[in-house]
Coordinates of C-alpha atoms in Angstrom, one line a residue:
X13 CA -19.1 7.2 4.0
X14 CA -17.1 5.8 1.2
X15 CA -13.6 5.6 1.9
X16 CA -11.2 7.2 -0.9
X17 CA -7.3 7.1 -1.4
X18 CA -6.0 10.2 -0.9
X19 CA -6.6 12.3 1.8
X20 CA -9.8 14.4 1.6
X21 CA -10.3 18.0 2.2
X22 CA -12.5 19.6 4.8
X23 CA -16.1 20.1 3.6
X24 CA -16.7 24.6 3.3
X25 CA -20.1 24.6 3.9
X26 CA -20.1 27.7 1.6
X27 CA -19.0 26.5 -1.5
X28 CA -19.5 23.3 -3.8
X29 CA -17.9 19.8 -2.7
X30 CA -14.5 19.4 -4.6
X31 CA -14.4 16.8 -7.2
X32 CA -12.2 14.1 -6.5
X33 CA -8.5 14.6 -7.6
X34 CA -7.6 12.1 -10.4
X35 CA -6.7 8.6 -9.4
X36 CA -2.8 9.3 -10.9
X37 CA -2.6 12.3 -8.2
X38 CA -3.6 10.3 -5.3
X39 CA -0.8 8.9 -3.3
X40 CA -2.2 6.0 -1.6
X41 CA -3.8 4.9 -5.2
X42 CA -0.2 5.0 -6.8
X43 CA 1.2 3.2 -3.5
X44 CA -1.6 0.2 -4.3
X45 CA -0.6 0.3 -8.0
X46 CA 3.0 0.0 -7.9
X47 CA 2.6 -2.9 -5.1
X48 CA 0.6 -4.4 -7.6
X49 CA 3.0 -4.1 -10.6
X50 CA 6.1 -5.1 -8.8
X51 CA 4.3 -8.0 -7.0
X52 CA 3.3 -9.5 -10.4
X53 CA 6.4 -8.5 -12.6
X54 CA 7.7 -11.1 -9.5
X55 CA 5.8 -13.6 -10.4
X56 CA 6.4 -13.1 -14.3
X57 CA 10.3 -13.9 -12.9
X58 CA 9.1 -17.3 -11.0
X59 CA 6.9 -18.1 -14.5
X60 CA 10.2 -18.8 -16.2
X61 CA 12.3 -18.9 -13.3
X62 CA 10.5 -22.3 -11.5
X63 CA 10.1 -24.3 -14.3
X64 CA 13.9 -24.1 -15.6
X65 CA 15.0 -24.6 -12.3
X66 CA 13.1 -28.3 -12.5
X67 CA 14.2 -28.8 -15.7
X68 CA 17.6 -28.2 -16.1
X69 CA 19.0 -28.8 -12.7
X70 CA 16.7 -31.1 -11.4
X71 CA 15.5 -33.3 -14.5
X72 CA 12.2 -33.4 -14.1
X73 CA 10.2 -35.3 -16.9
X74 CA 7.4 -34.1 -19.0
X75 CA 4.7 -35.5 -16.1
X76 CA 6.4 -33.1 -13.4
X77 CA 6.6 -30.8 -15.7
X78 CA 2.7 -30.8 -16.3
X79 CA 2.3 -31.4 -12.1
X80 CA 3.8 -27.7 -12.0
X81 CA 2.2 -26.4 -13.7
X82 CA -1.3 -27.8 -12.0
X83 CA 0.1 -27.0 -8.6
X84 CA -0.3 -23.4 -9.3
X85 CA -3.5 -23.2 -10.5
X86 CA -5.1 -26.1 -8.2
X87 CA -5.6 -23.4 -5.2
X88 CA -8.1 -21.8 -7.2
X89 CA -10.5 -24.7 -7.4
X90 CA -9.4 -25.7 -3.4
X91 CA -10.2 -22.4 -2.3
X92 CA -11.1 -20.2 -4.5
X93 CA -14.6 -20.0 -2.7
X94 CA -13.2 -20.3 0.6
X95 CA -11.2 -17.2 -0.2
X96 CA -14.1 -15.3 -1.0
X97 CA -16.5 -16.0 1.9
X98 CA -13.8 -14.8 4.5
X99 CA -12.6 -11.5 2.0
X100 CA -16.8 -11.0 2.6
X101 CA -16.4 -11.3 7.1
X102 CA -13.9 -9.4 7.1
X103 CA -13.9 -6.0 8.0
X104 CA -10.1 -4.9 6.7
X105 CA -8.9 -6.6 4.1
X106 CA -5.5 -4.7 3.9
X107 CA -4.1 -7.0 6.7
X108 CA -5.0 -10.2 5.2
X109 CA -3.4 -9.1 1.4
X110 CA -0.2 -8.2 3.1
X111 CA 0.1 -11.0 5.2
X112 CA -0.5 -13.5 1.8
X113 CA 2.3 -11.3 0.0
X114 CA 4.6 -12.1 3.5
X115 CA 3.8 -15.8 3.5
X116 CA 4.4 -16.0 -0.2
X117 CA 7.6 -14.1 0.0
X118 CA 9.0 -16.4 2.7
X119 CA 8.1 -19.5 0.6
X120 CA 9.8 -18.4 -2.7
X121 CA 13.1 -17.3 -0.4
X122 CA 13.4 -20.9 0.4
X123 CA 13.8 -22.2 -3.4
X124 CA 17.4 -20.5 -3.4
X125 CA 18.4 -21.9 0.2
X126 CA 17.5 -25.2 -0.2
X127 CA 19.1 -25.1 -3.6
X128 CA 22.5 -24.0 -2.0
X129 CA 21.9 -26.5 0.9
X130 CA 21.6 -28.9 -2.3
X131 CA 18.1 -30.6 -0.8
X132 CA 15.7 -29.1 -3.8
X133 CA 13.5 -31.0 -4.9
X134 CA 10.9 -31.7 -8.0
X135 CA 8.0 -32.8 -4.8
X136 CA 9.9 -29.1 -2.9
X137 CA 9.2 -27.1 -5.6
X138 CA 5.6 -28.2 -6.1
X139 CA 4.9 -27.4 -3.1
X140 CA 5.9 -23.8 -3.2
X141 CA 4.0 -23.6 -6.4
X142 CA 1.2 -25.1 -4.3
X143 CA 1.7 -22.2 -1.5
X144 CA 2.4 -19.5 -3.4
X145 CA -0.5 -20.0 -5.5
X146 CA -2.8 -20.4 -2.7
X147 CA -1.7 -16.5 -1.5
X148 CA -2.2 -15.6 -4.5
X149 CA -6.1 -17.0 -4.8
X150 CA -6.9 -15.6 -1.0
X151 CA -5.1 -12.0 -2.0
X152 CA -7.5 -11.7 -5.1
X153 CA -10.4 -12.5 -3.1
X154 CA -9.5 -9.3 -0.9
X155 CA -7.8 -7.1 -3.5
X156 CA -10.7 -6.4 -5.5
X157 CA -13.4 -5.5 -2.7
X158 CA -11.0 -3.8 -0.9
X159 CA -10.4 -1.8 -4.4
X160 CA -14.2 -1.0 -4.7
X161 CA -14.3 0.1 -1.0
X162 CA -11.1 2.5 -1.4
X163 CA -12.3 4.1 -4.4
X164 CA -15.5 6.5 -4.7
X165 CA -17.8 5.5 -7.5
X166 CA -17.3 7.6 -10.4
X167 CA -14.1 6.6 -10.3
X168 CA -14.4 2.9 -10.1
X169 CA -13.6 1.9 -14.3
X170 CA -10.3 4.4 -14.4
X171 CA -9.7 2.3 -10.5
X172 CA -10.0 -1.0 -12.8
X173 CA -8.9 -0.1 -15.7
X174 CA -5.6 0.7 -14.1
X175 CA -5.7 -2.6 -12.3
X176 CA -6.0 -4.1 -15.1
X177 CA -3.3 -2.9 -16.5
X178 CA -1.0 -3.9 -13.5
X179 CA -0.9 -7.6 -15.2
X180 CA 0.1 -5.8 -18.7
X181 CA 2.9 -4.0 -17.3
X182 CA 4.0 -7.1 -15.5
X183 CA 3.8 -9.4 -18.5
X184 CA 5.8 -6.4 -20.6
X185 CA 9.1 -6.7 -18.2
X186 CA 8.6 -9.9 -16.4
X187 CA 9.6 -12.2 -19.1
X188 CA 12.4 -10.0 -19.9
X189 CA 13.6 -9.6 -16.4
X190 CA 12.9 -13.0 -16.1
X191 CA 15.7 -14.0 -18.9
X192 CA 18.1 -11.7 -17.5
X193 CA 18.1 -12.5 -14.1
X194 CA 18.2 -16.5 -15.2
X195 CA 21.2 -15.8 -17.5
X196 CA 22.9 -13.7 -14.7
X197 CA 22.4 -15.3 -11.8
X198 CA 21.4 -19.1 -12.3
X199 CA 17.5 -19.7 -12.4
X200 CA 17.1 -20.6 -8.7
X201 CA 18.1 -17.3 -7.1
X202 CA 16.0 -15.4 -9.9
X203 CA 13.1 -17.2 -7.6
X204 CA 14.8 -14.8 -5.2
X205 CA 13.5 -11.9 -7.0
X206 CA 9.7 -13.0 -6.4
X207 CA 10.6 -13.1 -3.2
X208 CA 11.7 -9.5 -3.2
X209 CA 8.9 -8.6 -5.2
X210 CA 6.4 -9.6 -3.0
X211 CA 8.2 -7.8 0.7
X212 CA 8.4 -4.4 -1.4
X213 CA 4.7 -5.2 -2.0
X214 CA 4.0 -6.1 1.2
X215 CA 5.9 -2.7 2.4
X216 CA 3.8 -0.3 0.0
X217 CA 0.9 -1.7 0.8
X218 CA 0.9 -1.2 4.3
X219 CA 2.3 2.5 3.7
X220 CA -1.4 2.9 2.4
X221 CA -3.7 5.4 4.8
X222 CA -6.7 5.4 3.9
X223 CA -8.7 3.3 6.7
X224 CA -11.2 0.3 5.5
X225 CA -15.0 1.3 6.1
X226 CA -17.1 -1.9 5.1
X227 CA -19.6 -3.4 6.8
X228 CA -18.9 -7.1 6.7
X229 CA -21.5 -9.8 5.9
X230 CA -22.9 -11.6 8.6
X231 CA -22.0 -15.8 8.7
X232 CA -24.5 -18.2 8.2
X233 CA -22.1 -21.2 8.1
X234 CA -19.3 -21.3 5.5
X235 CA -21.5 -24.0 2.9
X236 CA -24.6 -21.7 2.7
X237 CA -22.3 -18.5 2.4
X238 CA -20.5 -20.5 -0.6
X239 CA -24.4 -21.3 -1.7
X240 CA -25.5 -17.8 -1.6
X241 CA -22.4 -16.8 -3.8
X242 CA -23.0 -18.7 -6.4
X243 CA -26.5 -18.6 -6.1
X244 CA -25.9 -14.8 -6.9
X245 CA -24.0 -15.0 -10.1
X246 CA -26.5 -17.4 -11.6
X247 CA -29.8 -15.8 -10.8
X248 CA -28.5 -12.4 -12.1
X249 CA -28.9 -12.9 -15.6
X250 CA -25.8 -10.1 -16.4
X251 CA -23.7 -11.5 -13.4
X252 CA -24.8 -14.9 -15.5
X253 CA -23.9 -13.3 -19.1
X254 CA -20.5 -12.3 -17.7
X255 CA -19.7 -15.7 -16.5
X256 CA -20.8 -17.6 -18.6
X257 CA -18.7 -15.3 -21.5
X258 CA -15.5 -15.0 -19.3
X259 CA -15.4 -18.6 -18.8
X260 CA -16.1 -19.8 -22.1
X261 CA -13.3 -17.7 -23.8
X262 CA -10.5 -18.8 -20.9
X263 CA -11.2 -22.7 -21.8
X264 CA -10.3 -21.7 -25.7
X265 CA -7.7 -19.3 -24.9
X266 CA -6.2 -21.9 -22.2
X267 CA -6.4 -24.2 -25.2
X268 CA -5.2 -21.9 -27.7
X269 CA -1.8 -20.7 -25.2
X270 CA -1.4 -24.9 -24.7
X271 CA -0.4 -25.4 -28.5
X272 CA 0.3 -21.9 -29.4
X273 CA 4.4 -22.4 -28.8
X274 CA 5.0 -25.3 -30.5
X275 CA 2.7 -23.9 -33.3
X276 CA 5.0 -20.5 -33.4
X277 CA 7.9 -22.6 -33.6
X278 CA 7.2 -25.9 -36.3
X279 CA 4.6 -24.0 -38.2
X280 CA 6.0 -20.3 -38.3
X281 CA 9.4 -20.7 -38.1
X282 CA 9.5 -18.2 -35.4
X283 CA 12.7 -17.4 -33.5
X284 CA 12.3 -17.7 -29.5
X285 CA 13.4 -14.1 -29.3
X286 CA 10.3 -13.3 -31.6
X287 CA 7.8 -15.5 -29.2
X288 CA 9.1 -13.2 -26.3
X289 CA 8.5 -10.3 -28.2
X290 CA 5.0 -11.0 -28.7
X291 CA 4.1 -11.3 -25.5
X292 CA 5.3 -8.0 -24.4
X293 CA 3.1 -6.5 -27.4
X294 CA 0.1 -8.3 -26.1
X295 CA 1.5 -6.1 -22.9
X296 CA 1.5 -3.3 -24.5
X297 CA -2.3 -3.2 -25.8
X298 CA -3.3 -4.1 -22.3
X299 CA -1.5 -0.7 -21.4
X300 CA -2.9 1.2 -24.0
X301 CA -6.6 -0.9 -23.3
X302 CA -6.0 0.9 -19.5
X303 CA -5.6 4.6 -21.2
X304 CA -8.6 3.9 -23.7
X305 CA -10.8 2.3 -21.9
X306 CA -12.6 5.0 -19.5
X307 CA -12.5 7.5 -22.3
X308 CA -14.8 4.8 -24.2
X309 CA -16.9 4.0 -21.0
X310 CA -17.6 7.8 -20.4
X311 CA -18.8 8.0 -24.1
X312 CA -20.6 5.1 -24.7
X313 CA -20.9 3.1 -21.5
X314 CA -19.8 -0.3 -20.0
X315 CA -22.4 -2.3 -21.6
X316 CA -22.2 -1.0 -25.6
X317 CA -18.3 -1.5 -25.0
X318 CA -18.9 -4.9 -23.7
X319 CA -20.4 -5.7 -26.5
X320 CA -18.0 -4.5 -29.1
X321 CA -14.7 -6.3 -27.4
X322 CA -17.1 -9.5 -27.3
X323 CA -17.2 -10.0 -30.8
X324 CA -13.5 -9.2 -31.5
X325 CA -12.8 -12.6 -29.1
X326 CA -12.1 -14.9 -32.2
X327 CA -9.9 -11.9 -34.3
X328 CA -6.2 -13.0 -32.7
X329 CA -6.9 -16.6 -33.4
X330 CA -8.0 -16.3 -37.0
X331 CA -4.7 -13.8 -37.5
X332 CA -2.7 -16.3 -36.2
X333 CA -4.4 -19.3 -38.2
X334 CA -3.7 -16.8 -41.5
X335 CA -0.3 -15.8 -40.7
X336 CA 2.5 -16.5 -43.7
X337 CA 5.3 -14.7 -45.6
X338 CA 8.6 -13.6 -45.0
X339 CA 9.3 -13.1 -41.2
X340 CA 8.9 -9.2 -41.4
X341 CA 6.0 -9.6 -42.5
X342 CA 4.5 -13.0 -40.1
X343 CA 6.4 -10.3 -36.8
X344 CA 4.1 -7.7 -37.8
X345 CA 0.5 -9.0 -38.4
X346 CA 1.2 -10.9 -35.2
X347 CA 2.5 -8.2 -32.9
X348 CA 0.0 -6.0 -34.1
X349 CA -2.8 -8.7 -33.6
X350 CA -0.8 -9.3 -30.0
X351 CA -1.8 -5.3 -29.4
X352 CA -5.2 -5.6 -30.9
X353 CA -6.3 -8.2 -28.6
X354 CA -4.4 -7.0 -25.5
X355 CA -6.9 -3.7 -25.7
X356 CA -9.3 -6.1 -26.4
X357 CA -9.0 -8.1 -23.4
X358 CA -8.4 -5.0 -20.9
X359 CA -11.6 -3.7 -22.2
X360 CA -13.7 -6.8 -21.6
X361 CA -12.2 -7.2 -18.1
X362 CA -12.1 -3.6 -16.9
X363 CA -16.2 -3.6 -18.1
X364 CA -16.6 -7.0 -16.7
X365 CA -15.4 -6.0 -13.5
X366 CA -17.1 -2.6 -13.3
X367 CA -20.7 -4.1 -13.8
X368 CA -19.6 -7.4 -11.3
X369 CA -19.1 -4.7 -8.7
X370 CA -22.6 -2.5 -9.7
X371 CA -24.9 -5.4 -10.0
X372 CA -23.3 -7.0 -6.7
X373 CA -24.1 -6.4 -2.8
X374 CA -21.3 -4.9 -1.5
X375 CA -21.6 -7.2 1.3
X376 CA -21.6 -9.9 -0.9
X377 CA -18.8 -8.7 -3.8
X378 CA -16.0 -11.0 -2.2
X379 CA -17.9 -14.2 -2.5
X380 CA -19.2 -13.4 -6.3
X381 CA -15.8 -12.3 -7.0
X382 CA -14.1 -15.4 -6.0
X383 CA -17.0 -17.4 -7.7
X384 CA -15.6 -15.5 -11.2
X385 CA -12.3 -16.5 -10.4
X386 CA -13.1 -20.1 -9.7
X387 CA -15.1 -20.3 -12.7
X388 CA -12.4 -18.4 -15.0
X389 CA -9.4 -19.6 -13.5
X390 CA -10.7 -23.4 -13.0
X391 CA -10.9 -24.1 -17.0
X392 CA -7.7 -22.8 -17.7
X393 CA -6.3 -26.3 -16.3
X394 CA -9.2 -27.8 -18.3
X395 CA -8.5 -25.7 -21.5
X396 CA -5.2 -26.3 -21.8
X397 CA -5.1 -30.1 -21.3
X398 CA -7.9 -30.3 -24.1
X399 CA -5.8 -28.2 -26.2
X400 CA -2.6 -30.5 -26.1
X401 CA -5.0 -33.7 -26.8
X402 CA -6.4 -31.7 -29.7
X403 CA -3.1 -30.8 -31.2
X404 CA -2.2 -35.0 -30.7
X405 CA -5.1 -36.0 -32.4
X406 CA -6.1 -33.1 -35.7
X407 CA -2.7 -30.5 -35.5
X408 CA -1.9 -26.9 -34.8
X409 CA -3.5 -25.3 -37.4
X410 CA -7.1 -27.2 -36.7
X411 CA -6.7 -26.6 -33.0
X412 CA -6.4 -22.8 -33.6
X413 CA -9.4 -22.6 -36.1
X414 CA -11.3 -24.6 -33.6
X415 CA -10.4 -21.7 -30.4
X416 CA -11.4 -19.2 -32.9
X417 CA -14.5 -21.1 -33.4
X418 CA -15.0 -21.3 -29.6
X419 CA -14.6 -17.7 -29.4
X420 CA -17.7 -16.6 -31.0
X421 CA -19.3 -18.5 -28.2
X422 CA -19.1 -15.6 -25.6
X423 CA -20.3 -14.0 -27.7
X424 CA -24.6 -14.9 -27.3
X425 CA -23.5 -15.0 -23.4
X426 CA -23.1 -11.3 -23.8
X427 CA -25.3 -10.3 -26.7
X428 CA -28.4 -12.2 -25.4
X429 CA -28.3 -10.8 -22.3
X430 CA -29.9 -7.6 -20.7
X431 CA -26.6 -6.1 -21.3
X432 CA -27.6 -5.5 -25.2
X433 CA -30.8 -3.0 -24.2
X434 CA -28.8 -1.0 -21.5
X435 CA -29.0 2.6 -22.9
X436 CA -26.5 5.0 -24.1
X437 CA -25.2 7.0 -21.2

């Protein structure tokens, strides 16, 4: 019996089963979204928040600076698997997502303390980047099966579509927030916002009723488990496709994010206010990407639209590369190719995720999930230190050419793959 979010009615033997209510109507759905959105407009605060903290009121140097930043993402390659071996025993997932939003919550609460105590630290802070980005790998590793079990299946792409959208939302009034809060109230207790961020989400999540029914996979020692994970996303040839393409265009969009600042600002003459700007349009199309994208899926399928947002990959880049003119003129061509790519990219992932989840066990969807996370989220680190060499050795301009480039490498992954013969639906 697949377990939904709402509560559902009592079967009438005389007359037809009632379709399910939309996803918007249900209140335990728009409980899990809003934990969501407020958990990562948090951590959009703590983006900013964090690393102005180290730098202006602790002095850190470039090389702690770059140590930060690693600390954050390092829990994905420490236990990204891990993570998604244990999401796979489990049998409710809920607990384990609400306890990583408490422990998180805790962590980031102690950045103002210590700061008033005056014992912050550059080594301190690293390690609640270190922590908090280690709840943040394990609660992905349950979040998404624990999605798939809550939602029946004709509703799963509008279910990830709008999770999707979640990080769009969050990167529209983060950064914003973020600025406010800094200028307001000093950039240590804006870490105190995070922390609020992730108790409210820890509060709406367990106001959720709908009851976990999943059968959990049985152990066969946590090595072969991790084995058998990855094993499954490389024998599948469209579990394969979708790696391999997800992976390749986070290394050149790492890459591309790595130089893309200083590019914005020597090359374009952009004012920091504009920068700003264009990441909330890029928010924006992920938003719209969430309205669009099950109207396209319902019309043409998850493959065919696959295969269209593919071969946009490289469009942002080359706009970017092209970009001149008055400032007008540079703020429009790239907010509009910041909206462009945003739908783009919410397409991809919301059709990514969909076929992840049909072509996967669901006794086995934690473990392949996690193994897409480790793979996607491992190059970013990779991506973005090639990037800054790049820039060192040949320039901005080159370096963005050269992502754009890289981009059309997804796109065989995708269009050489079983995914091209799937038929209309």
């Amino acid at each position: 019996m697949k377990d939904t979010f709402h509560d559902p009615p009592r079967p009438d033997p005389a007359t037809a089963p009632t379709p399910e209510p939309p996803l918007r109507k249900q209140r335990d759905y728009r409980l899990y979204w809003t934990a969501r959105t407020i958990s990562l407009s948090g951590s959009e605060v703590s983006r900013l928040a964090i690393p102005l903290t180290a730098a202006a009121l602790l002095g850190s140097s470039s090389f702690e600076m770059g140590a930060l930043t690693a600390a954050s993402t390092l829990p994905h390659l420490l236990f990204g698997l891990v993570a998604g071996v244990a999401a796979d025993r489990m049998a409710r997932r809920k607990p384990l997502m609400i306890g990583c939003e408490l422990v998180a919550a805790a962590t980031a609460a102690t950045v103002p303390l210590f700061w008033y105590l005056g014992i912050l630290s550059v080594p301190y802070l690293l390690t609640v980047a270190f922590v908090v980005g280690a709840c943040t790998v394990v609660f992905r590793a349950a979040d998404f099966p624990y999605l798939l079990a809550a939602v029946p299946p004709s509703q799963r792409t509008e279910a990830i579509a709008g999770a999707q959208a979640t990080q769009s939302v969050a990167s529209v009034g983060g950064p914003g927030l973020g600025g406010v809060l800094v200028q307001a109230l000093s950039a240590p207790l804006a870490v105190l916002a995070e922390a609020i961020a992730f108790l409210i989400s820890a509060a709406l999540l367990r106001s959720i009723r709908a009851t976990e029914r999943h059968t959990p996979a049985a152990p066969q020692g946590m090595w072969r488990d991790i084995k058998y994970g990855l094993h499954l996303s490389l024998v599948n040839p469209i579990l394969r496709a979708l790696l391999g393409a997800g992976a390749t265009h986070n290394f050149f969009a790492s890459a591309y994010i790595a130089i893309f600042m200083l590019y914005a600002l020597n090359e374009l003459d952009l004012p920091s206010g504009l920068i700003g700007g264009l990441t909330a349009c890029f928010g924006i199309g992920g938003i719209l990407g969430a309205i669009i994208v099950p109207r396209l899926v319902h019309r043409y399928g998850n493959e065919r639209v696959l295969l269209g947002s593919v071969l946009l990959f490289p469009s942002d880049y080359v706009v970017v590369a092209l970009t001149g003119g008055s400032l007008p003129v540079k703020a429009a061509l790239l907010g509009s190719a910041a909206i462009a790519m945003g739908i783009v990219i919410i397409s991809f992932a919301t059709c990514m995720n969909t076929l992840m989840a049909r072509e996967t066990p669901p006794e086995y969807i934690g473990r392949v999930r996690a193994t897409s996370a480790f793979a996607t989220q491992g190059v970013l680190t990779v991506g973005g230190l090639v990037g800054g060499v790049l820039g060192e050795l040949f320039g901005l301009r080159p370096v963005i050419w050269i992502c754009a480039a890289g981009g059309l490498l997804a796109i065989p992954c995708i269009w050489l793959s079983p995914l091209r013969h799937a038929p209309r639906p």
